[in-house]
PDB file of C-alpha atoms in Angstrom:
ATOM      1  CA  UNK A   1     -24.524 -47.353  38.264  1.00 42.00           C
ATOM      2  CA  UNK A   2     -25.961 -48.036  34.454  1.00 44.00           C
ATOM      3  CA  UNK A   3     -23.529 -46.702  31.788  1.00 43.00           C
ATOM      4  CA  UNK A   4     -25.267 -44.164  30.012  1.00 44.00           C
ATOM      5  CA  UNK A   5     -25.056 -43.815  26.129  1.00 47.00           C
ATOM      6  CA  UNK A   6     -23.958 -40.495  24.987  1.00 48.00           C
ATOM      7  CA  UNK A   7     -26.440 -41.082  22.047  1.00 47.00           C
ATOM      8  CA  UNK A   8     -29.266 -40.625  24.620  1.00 49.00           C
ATOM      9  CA  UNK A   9     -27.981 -36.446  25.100  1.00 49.00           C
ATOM     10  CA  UNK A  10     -28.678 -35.983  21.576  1.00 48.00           C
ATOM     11  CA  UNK A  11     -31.569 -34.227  20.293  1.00 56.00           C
ATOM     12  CA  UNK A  12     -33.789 -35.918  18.012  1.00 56.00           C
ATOM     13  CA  UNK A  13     -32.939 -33.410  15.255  1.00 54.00           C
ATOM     14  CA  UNK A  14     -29.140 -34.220  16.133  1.00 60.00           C
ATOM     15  CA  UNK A  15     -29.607 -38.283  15.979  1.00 55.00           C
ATOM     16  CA  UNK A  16     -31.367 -37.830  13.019  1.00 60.00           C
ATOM     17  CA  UNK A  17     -28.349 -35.555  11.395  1.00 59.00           C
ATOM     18  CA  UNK A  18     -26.350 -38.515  12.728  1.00 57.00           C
ATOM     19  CA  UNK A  19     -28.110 -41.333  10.730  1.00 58.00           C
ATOM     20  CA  UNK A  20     -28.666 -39.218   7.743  1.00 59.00           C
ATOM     21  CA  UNK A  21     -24.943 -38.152   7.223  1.00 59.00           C
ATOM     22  CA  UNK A  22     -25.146 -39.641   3.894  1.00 59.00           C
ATOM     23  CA  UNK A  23     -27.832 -37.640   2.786  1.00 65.00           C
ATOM     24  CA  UNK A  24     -26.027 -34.587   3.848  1.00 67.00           C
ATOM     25  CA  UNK A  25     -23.214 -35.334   1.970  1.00 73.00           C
ATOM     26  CA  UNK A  26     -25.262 -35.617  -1.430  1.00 75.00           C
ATOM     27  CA  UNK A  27     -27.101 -32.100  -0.452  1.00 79.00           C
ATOM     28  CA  UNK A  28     -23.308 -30.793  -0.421  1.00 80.00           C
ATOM     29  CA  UNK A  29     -22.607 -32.232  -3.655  1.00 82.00           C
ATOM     30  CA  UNK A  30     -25.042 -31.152  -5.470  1.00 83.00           C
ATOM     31  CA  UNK A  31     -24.768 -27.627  -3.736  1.00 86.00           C
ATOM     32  CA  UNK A  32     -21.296 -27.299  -4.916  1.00 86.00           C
ATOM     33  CA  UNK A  33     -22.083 -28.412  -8.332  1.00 86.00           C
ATOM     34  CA  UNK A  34     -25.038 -25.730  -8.593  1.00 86.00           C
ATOM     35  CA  UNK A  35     -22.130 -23.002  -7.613  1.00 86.00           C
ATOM     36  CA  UNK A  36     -20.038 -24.086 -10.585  1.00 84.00           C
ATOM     37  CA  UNK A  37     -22.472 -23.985 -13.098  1.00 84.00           C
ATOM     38  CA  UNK A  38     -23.709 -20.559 -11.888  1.00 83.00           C
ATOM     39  CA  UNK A  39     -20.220 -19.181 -11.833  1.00 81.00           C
ATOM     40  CA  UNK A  40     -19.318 -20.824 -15.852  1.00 79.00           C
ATOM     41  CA  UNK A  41     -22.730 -18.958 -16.400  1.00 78.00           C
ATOM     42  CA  UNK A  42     -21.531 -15.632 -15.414  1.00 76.00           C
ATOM     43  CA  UNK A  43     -17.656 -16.658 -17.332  1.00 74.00           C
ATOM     44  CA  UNK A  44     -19.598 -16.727 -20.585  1.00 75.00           C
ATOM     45  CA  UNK A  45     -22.043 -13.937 -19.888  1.00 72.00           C
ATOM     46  CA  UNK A  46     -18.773 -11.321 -19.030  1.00 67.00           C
ATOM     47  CA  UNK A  47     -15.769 -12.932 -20.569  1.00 62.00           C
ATOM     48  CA  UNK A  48     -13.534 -10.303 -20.507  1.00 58.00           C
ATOM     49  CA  UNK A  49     -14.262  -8.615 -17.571  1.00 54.00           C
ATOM     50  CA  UNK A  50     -13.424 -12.032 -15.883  1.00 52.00           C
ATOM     51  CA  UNK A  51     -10.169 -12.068 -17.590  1.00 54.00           C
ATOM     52  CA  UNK A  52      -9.521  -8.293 -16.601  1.00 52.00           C
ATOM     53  CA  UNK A  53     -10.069  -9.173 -13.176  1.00 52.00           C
ATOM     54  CA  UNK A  54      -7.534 -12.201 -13.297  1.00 49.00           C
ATOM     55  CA  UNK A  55      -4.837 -10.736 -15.102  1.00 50.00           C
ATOM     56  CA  UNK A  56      -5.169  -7.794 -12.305  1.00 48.00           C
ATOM     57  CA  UNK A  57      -4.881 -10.249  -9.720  1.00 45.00           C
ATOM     58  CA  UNK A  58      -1.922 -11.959 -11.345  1.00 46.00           C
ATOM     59  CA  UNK A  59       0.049  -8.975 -12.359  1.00 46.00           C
ATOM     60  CA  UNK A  60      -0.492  -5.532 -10.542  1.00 48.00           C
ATOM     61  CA  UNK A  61       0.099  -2.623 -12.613  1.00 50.00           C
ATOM     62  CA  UNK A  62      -0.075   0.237  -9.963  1.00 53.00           C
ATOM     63  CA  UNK A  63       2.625  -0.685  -7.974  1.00 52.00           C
ATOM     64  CA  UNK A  64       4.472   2.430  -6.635  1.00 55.00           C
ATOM     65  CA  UNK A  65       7.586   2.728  -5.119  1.00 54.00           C
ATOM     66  CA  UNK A  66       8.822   3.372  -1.354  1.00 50.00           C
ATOM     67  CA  UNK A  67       9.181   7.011  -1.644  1.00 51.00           C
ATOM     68  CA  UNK A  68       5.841   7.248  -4.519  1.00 55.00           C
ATOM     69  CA  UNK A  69       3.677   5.207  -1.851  1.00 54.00           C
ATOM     70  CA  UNK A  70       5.262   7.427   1.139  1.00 55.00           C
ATOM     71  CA  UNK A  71       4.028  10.481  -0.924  1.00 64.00           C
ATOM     72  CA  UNK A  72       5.157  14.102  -1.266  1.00 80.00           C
ATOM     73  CA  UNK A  73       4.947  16.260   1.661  1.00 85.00           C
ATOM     74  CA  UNK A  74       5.613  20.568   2.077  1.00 86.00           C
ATOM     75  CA  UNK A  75       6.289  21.824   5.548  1.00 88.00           C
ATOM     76  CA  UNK A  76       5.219  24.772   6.826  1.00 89.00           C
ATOM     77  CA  UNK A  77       6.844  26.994   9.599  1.00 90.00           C
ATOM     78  CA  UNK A  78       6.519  30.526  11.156  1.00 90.00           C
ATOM     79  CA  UNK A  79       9.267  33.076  10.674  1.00 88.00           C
ATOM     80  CA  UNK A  80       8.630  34.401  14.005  1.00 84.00           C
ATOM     81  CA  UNK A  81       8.089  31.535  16.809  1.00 77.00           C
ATOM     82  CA  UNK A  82       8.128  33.160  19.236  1.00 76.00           C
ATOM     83  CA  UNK A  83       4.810  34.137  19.803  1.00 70.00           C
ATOM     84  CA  UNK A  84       3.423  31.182  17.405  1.00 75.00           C
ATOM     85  CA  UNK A  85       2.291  27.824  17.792  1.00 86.00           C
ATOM     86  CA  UNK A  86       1.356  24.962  15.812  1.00 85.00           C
ATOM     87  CA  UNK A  87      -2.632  25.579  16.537  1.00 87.00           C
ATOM     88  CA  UNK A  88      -2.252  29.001  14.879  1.00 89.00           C
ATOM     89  CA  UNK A  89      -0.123  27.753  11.769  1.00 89.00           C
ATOM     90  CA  UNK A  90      -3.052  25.339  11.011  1.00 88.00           C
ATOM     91  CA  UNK A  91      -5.777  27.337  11.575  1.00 88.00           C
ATOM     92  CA  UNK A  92      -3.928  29.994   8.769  1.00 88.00           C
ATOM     93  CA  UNK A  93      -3.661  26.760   6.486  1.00 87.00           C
ATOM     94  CA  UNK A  94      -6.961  26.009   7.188  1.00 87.00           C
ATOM     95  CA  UNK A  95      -8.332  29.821   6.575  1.00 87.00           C
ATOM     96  CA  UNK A  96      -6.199  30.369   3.110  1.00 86.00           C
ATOM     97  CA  UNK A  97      -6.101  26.856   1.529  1.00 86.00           C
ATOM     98  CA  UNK A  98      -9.297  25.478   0.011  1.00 84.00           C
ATOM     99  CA  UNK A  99      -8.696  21.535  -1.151  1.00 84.00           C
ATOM    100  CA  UNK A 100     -11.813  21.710  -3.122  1.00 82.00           C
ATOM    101  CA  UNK A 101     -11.041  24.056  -5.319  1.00 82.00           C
ATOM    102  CA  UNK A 102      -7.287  23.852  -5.782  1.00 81.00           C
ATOM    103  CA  UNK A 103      -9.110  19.964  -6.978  1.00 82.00           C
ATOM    104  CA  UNK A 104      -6.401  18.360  -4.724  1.00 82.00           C
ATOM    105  CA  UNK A 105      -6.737  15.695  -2.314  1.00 81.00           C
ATOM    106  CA  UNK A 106      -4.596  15.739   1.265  1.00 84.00           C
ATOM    107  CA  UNK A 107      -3.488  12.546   2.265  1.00 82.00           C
ATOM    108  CA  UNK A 108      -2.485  14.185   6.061  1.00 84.00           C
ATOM    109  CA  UNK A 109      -2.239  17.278   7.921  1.00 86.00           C
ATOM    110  CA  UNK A 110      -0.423  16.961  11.231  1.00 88.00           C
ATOM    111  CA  UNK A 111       1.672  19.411  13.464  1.00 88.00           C
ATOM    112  CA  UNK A 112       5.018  19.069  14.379  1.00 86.00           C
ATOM    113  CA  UNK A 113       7.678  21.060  16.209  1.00 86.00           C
ATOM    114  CA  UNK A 114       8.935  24.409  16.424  1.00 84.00           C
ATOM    115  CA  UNK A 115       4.763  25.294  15.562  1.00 86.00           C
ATOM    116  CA  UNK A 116       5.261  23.789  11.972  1.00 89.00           C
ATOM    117  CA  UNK A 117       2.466  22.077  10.247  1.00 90.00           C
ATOM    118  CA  UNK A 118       2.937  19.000   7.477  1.00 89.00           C
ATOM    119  CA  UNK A 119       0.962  18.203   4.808  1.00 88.00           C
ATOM    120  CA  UNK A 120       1.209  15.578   2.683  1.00 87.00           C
ATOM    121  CA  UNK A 121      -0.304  14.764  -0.658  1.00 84.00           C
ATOM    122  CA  UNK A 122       0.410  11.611  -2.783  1.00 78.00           C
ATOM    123  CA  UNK A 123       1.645  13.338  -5.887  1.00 79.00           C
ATOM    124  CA  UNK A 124       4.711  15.885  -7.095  1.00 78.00           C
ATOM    125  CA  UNK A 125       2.029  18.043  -8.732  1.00 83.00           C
ATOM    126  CA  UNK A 126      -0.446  18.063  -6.366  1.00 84.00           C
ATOM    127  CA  UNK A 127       2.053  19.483  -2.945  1.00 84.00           C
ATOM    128  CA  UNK A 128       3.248  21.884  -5.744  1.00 87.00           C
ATOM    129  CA  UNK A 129      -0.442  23.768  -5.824  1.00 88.00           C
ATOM    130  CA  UNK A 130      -0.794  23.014  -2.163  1.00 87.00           C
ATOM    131  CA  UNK A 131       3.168  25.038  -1.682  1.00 88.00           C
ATOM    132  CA  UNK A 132       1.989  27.924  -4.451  1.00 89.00           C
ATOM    133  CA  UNK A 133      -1.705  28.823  -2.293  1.00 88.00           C
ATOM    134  CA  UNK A 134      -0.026  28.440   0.803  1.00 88.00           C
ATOM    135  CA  UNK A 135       3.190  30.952  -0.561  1.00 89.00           C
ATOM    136  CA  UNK A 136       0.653  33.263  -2.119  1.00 89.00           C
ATOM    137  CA  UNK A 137      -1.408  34.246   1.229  1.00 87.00           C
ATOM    138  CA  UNK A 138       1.368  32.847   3.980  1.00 89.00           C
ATOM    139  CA  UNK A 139       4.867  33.727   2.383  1.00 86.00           C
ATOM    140  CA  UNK A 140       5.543  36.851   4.821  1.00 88.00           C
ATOM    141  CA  UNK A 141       4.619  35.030   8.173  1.00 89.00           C
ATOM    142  CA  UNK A 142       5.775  31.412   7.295  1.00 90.00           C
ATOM    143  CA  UNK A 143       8.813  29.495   5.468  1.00 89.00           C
ATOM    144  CA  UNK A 144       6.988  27.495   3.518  1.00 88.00           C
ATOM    145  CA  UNK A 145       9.671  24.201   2.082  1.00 86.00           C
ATOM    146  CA  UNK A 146       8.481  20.856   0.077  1.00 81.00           C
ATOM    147  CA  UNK A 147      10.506  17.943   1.592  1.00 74.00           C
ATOM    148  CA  UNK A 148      11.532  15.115  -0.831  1.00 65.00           C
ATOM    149  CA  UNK A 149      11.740  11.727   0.208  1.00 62.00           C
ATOM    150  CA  UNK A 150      14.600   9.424  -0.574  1.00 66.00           C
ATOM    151  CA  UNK A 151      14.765   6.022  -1.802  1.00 68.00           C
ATOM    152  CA  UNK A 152      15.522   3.715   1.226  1.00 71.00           C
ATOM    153  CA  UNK A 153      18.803   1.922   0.637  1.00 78.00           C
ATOM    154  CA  UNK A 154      18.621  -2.244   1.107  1.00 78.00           C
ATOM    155  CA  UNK A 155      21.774  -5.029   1.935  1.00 81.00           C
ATOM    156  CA  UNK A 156      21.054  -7.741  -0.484  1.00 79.00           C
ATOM    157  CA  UNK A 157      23.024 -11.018   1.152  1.00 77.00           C
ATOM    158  CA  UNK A 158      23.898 -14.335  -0.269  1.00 75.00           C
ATOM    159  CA  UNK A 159      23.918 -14.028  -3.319  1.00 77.00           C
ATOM    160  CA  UNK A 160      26.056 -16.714  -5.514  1.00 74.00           C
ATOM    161  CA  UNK A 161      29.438 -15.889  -7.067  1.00 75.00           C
ATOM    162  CA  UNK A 162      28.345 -16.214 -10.548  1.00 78.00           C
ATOM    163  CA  UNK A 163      25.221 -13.456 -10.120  1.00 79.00           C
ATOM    164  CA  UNK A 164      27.274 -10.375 -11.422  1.00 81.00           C
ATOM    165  CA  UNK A 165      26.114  -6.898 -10.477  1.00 81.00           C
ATOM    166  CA  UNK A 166      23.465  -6.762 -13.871  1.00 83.00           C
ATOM    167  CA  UNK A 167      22.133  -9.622 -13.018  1.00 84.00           C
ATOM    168  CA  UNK A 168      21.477  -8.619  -9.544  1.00 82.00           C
ATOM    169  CA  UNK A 169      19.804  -4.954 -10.988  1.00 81.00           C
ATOM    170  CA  UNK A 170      17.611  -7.567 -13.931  1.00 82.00           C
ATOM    171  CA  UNK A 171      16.423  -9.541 -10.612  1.00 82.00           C
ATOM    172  CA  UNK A 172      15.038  -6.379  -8.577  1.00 80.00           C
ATOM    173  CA  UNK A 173      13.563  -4.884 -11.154  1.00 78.00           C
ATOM    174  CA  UNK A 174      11.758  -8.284 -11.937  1.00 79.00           C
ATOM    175  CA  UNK A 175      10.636  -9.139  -8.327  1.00 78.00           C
ATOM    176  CA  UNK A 176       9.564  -5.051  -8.232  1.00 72.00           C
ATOM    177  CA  UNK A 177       7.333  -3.905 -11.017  1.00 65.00           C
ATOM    178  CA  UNK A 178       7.428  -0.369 -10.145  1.00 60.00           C
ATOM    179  CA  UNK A 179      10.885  -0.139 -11.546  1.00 66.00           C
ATOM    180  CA  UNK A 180      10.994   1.217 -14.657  1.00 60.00           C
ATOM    181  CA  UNK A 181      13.883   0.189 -16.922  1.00 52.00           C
ATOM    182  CA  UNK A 182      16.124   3.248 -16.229  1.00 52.00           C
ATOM    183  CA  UNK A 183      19.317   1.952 -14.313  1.00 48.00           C
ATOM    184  CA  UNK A 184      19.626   4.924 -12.396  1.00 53.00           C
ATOM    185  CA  UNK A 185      16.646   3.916  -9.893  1.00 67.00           C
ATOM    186  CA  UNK A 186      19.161   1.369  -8.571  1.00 74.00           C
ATOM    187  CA  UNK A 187      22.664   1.523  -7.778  1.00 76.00           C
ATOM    188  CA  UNK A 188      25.082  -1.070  -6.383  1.00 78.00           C
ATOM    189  CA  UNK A 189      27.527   1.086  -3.434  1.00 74.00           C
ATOM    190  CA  UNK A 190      29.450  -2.254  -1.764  1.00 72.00           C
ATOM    191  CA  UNK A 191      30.411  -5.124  -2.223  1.00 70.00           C
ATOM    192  CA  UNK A 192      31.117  -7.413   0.602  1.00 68.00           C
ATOM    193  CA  UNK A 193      32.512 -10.951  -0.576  1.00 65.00           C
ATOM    194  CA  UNK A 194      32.717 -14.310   1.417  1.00 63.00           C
ATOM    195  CA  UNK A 195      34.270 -17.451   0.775  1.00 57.00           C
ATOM    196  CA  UNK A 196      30.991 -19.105  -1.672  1.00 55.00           C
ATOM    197  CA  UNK A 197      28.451 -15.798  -1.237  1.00 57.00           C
ATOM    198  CA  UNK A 198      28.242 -12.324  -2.227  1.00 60.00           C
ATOM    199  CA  UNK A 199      26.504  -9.008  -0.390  1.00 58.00           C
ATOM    200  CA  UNK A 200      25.314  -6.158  -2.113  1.00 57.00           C
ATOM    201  CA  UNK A 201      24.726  -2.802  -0.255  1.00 53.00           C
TER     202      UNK A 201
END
């Protein structure tokens, strides 16, 4: 049986891609080269919003922090619940809180046990008007109680001997940006020590 070139299950359009790689390659080139000068085109034509864009890139300035990105939340239970359930403690919420013109926004509404309601908002000032509507029209019927969320503690391990515990509070705060200089945000509870490394709780 005759050996059969693969070449010959080519299209024409294919063999001729084949032959002309070269070609190709220069049509690439020149492509990429057409990119760049577009895009130095645009650098001088908005200068600084290219540089606003980098330096947001390079160094975020809204970071938040666990319990700031976890948000604030206010819980909201009937007195009675016996008779209630979490259907009718959302339909009141729904009935006697109006988002839109309290000029709030809510993050989540979601039921939860014992026919309670949570609803969370992103900001301390924002679940505070959310709390004062809801207490103004619900207060007799409901318990009405903001929950605040707690920083999560962390076990920093292996850490050198000479890293003392400043040095250890200068490197979160670095690596963290959302830290703000005050040293009560962080505070070192144990200290577990090993023959050549350190662990912070």
């Amino acid at each position: 049986m005759q050996k059969i070139n693969s070449m010959l299950w080519l299209c024409d359009v294919c063999l001729d891609e084949v032959h002309n790689n070269g070609g190709l390659r220069y049509e690439i080139e020149s492509l990429k080269q057409s990119v760049s000068v577009e895009i130095g085109k645009l650098k001088e034509m908005f200068p600084t919003q290219y540089e606003n864009n980098s330096q947001n890139l390079n160094h975020p300035k809204n970071l938040k922090s666990y319990a700031q990105a976890a948000g604030e939340v206010v819980i909201i239970k009937p007195k009675n619940t016996d008779q209630a359930c979490s259907k009718k403690t959302f339909e009141a919420i729904q009935k006697y809180l109006n988002p839109t013109s309290l000029q709030i926004g809510i993050n989540k509404i979601r039921k939860v046990k014992d026919s309670g309601v949570v609803i969370k908002c992103n900001f301390k000032n924002k679940i505070e008007k959310v709390k004062s509507a809801v207490e103004k029209k619900l207060s007799k019927s409901y318990n009405i109680v903001s929950l605040h969320l707690k920083n999560p503690s962390i076990k920093v391990a292996d850490i050198g001997n000479e890293m003392s515990p400043k040095d250890l509070i200068n490197c979160i705060k670095k690596q963290n940006g959302f830290l703000n200089d005050d040293d009560s945000n962080i505070s070192l509870l144990e200290f577990f020590k090993k023959s050549s490394l350190n662990s912070w709780l």
